[in-house]
Short mmCIF file of C-alpha atoms in Angstrom, two decimals:
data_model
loop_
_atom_site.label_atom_id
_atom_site.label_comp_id
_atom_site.label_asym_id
_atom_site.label_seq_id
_atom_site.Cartn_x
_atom_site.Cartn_y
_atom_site.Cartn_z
CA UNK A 997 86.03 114.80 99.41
CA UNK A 998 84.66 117.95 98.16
CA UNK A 999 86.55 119.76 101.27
CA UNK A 1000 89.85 118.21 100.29
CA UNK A 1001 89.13 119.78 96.99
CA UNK A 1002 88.78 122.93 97.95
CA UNK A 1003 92.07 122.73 99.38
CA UNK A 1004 93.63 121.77 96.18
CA UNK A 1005 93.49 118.07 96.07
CA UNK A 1006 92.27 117.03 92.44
CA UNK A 1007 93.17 113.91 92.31
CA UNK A 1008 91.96 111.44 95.32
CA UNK A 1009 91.70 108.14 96.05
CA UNK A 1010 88.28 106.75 97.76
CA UNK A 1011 87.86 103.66 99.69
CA UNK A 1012 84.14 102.75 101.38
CA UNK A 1013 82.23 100.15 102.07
CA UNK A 1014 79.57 98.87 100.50
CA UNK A 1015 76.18 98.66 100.81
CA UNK A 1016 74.30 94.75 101.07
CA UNK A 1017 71.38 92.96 102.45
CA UNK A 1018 71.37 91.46 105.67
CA UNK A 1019 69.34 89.23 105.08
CA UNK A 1020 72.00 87.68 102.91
CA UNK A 1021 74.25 87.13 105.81
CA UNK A 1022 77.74 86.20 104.23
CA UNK A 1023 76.25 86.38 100.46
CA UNK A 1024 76.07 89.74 98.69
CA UNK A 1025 73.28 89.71 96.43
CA UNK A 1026 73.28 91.75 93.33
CA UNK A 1027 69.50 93.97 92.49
CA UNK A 1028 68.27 94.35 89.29
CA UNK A 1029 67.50 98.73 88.97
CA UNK A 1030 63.75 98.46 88.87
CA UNK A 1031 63.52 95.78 92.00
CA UNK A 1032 62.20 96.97 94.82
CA UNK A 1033 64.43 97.34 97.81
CA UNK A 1034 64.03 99.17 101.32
CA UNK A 1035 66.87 101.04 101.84
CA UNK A 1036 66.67 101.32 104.90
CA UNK A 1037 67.74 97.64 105.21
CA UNK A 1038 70.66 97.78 103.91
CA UNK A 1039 74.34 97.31 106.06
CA UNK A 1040 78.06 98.57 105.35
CA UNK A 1041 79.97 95.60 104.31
CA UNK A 1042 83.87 95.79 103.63
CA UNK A 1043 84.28 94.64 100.17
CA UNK A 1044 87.14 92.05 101.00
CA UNK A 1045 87.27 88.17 101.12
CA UNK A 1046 83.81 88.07 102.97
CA UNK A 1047 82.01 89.41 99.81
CA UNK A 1048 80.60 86.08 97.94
CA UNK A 1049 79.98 86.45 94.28
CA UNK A 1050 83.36 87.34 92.60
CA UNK A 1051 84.23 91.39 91.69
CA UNK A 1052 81.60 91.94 89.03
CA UNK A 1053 79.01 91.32 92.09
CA UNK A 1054 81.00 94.45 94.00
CA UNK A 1055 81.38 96.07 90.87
CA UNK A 1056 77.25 96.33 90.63
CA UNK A 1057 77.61 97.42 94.18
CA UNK A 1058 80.29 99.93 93.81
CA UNK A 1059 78.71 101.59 90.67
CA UNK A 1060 75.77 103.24 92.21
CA UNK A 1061 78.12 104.25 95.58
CA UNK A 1062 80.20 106.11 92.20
CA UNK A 1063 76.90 107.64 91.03
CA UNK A 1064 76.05 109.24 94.55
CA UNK A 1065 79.57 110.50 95.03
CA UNK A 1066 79.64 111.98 92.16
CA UNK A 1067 75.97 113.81 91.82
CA UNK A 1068 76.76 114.86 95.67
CA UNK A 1069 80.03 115.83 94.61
CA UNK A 1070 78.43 118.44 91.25
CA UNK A 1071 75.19 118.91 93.27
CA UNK A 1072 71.58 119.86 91.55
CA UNK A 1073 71.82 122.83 89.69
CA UNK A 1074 68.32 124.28 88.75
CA UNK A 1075 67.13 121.57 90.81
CA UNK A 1076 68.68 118.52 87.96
CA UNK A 1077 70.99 116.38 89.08
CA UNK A 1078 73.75 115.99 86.53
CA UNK A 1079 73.71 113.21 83.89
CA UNK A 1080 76.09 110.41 84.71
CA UNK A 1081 77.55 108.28 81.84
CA UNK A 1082 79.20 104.77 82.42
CA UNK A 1083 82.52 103.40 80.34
CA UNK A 1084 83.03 99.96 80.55
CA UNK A 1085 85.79 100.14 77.71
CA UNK A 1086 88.71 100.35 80.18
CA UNK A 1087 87.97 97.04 81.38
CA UNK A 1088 89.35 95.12 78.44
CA UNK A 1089 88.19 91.53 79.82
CA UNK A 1090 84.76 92.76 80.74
CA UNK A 1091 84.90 90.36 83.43
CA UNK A 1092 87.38 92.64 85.80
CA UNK A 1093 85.07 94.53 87.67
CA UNK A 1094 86.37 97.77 86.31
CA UNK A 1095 84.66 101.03 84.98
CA UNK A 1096 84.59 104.90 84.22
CA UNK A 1097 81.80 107.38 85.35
CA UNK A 1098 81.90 110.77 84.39
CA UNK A 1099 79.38 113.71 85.10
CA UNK A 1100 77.58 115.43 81.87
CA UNK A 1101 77.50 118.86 83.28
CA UNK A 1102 76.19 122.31 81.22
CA UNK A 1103 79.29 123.35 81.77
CA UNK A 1104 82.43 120.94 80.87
CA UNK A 1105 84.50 122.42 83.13
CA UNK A 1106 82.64 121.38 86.12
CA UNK A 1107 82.53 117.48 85.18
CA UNK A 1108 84.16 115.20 87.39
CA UNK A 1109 85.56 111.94 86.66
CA UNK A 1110 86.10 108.43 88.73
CA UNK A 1111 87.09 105.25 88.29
CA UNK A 1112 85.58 102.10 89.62
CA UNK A 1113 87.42 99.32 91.22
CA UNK A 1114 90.38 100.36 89.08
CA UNK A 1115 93.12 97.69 88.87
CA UNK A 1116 96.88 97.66 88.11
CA UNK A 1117 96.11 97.57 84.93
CA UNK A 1118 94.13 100.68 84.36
CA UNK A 1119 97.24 102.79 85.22
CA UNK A 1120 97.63 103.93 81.84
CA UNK A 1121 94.18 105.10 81.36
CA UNK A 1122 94.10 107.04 84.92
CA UNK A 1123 97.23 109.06 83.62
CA UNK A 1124 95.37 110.02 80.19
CA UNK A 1125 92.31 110.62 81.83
CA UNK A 1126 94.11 113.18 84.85
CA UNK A 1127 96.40 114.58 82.36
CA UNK A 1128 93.46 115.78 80.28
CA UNK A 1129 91.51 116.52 83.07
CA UNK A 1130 93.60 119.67 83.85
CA UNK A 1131 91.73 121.11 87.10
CA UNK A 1132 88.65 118.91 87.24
CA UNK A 1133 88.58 116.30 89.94
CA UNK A 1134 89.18 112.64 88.87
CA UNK A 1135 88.64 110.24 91.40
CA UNK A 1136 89.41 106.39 91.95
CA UNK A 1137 87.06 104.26 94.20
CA UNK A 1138 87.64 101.29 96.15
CA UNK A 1139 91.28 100.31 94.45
CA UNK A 1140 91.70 96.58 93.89
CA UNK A 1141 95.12 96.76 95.38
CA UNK A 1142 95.14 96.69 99.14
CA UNK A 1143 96.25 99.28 101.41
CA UNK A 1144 98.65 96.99 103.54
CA UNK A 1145 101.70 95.18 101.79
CA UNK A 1146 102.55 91.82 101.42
CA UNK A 1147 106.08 90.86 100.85
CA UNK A 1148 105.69 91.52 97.12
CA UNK A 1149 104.34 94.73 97.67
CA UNK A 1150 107.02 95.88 99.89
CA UNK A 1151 109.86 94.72 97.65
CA UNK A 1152 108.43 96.66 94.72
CA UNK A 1153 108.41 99.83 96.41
CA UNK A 1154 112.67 99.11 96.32
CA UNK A 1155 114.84 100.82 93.97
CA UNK A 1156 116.88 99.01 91.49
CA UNK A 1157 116.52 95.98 89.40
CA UNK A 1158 115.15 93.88 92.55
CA UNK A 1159 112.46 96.42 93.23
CA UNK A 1160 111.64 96.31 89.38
CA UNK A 1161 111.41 92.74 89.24
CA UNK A 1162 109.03 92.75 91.77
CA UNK A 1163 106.90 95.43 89.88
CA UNK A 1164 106.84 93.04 86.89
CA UNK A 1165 105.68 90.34 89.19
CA UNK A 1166 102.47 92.07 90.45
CA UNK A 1167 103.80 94.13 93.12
CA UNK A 1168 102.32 97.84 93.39
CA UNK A 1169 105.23 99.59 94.13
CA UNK A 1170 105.57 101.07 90.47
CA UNK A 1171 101.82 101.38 90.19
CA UNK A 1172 101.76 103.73 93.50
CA UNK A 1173 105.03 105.37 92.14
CA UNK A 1174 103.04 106.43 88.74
CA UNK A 1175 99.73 107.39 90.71
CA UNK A 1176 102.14 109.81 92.89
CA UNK A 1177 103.96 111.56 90.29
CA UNK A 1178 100.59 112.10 89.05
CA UNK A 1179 99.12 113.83 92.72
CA UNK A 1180 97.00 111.43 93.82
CA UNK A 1181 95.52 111.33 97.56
CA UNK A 1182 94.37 109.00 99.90
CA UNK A 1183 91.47 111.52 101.21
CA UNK A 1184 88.74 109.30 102.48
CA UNK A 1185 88.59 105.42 103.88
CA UNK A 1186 86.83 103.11 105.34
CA UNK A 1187 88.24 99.77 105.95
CA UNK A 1188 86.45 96.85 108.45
CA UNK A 1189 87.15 93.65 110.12
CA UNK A 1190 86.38 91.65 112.85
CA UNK A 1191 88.28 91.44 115.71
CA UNK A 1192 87.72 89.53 119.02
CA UNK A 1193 84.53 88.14 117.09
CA UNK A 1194 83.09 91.89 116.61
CA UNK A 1195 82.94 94.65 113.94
CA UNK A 1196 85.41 97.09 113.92
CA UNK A 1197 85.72 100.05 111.75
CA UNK A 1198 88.96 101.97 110.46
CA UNK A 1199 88.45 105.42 109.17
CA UNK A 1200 90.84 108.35 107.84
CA UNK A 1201 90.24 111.39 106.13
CA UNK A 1202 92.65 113.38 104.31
CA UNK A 1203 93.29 116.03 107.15
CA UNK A 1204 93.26 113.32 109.92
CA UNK A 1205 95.03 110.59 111.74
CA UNK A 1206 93.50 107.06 111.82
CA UNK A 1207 90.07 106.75 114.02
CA UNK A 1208 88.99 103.17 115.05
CA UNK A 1209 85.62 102.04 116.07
CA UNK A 1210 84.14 98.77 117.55
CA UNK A 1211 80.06 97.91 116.74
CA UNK A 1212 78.24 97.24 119.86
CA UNK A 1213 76.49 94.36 120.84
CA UNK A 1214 73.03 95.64 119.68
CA UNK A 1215 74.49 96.53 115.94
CA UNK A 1216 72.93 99.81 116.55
CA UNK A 1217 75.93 102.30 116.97
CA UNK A 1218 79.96 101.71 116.98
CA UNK A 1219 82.00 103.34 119.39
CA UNK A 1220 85.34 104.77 119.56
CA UNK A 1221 88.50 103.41 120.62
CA UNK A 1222 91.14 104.62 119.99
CA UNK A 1223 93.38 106.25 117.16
CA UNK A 1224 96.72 106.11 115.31
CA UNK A 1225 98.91 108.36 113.01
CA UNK A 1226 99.88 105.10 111.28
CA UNK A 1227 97.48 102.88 110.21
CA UNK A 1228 96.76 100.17 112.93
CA UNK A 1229 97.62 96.87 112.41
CA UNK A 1230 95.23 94.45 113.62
CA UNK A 1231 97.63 93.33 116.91
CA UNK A 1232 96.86 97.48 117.29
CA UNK A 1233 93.49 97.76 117.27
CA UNK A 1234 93.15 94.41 119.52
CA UNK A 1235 95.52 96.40 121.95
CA UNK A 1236 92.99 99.20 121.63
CA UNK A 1237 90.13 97.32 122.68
CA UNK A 1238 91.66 95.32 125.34
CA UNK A 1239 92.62 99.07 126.87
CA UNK A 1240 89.04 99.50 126.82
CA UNK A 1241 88.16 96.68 128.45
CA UNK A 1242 86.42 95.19 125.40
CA UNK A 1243 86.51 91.57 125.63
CA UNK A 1244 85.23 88.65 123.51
CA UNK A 1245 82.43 88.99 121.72
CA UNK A 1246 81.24 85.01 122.59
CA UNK A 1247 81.73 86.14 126.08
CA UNK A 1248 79.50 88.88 126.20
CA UNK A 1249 76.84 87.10 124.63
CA UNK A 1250 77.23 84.55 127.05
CA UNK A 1251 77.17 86.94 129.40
CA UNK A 1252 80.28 86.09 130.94
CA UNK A 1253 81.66 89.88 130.41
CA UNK A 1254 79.63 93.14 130.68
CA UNK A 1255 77.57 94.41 127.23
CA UNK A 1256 79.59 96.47 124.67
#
């Protein structure tokens, strides 16, 4: 992110995954700030369909991802870490999952901006906040509109009154138009799913093509396998693994093919 900055991209879209519990299996389960958790415990989860607990649970996820971005992103001068302030305004429901964090820096010109889990929605408010933002980064993490289309997507992206239509009806088309015109990014992800009953991880940075990893058997390490200019759909990224002789999970635990 910061690297992508210095090469004159001030307005970038984030996508990560998010820290849980294990020992929650299927559940994400939200902390309260002065619990005491290990860390070191903690997995990558993709926050998709698999993430009990409805969007305000990813929301109290996502927020302290936003927080670490964003001091990593201003750094410690003197040794502080800058103050970070939360705006829950934008989220006119309350209930949406949605929010603002800026930086409090010495200097204004160095705070950085970044929206949380921002939604269709919250277009209006990203183009205020990156038009006054001049030069200083704004950021949005983990948009709630997918990065693959579904048949309303696609026809929204059309021009003409059938294209607009579509807009009106929920499709991101306009939304990705407006976020365009206004120099937006997509400069880091990290998407996951399972495929042939194991983890696999999607990654892309700004600068790169698309890099795809499967999780070995021990959940210690994932390895490489393959990549793509264009994201990979999943029939791709099954072709990938069966080219490197990655086979059912079930079957390796059952032994019946070698140990990823």
């Amino acid at each position: 992110m910061k690297a992508a900055y210095e090469t004159g991209v001030k307005r970038q879209v984030i996508r990560v995954l998010l820290p849980r519990d294990p020992n929650s299996g299927q559940l994400g389960q939200y902390f309260e700030a002065d619990a005491e958790l290990d860390k070191r415990d903690l997995v990558l989860a993709p926050p998709d369909e698999t993430w009990q607990g409805g969007i305000m649970q990813l929301y109290r996820a996502c927020a302290p991802t936003c927080q670490a971005i964003l001091t990593n992103f201003v750094g410690s001068p003197g040794g502080i870490p800058p103050r970070t302030v939360e705006d829950r305004s934008i989220d006119e429901s309350g209930v949406d999952g949605i929010g603002l964090w800026m930086t409090e820096c010495p200097s204004p010109a160095d705070d950085v901006s970044c929206f949380v889990q921002p939604s269709q929605e919250t277009i209006n408010s990203i183009e205020t906040i990156s038009q006054s933002a001049g030069d200083r980064l704004v950021m949005l993490l983990n948009p709630q509109w997918r990065n693959v289309d579904d048949a309303l997507d696609a026809a929204s992206k059309t021009d003409g009154v059938f294209g607009k239509f579509a807009s009106f009806l929920g499709g991101k088309g306009d939304s990705l138009k407006r976020l365009e015109a206004l120099g937006y990014e997509n400069v880091y992800t990290l998407e996951g799913y399972v495929c042939k009953g194991g983890n696999v991880r999607l990654l892309k940075l700004y600068n790169s093509d698309w890099a795809v990893f499967a999780e070995n058997d021990s959940a210690t390490d994932f390895i490489f396998v393959g990549s793509s200019e264009a994201r990979p759909t999943y029939q791709d990224v099954d072709k990938m693994l069966d080219e490197k002789g990655i086979t059912l999970k079930y079957a390796r635990d059952m032994g019946f093919a070698p140990k990823l």
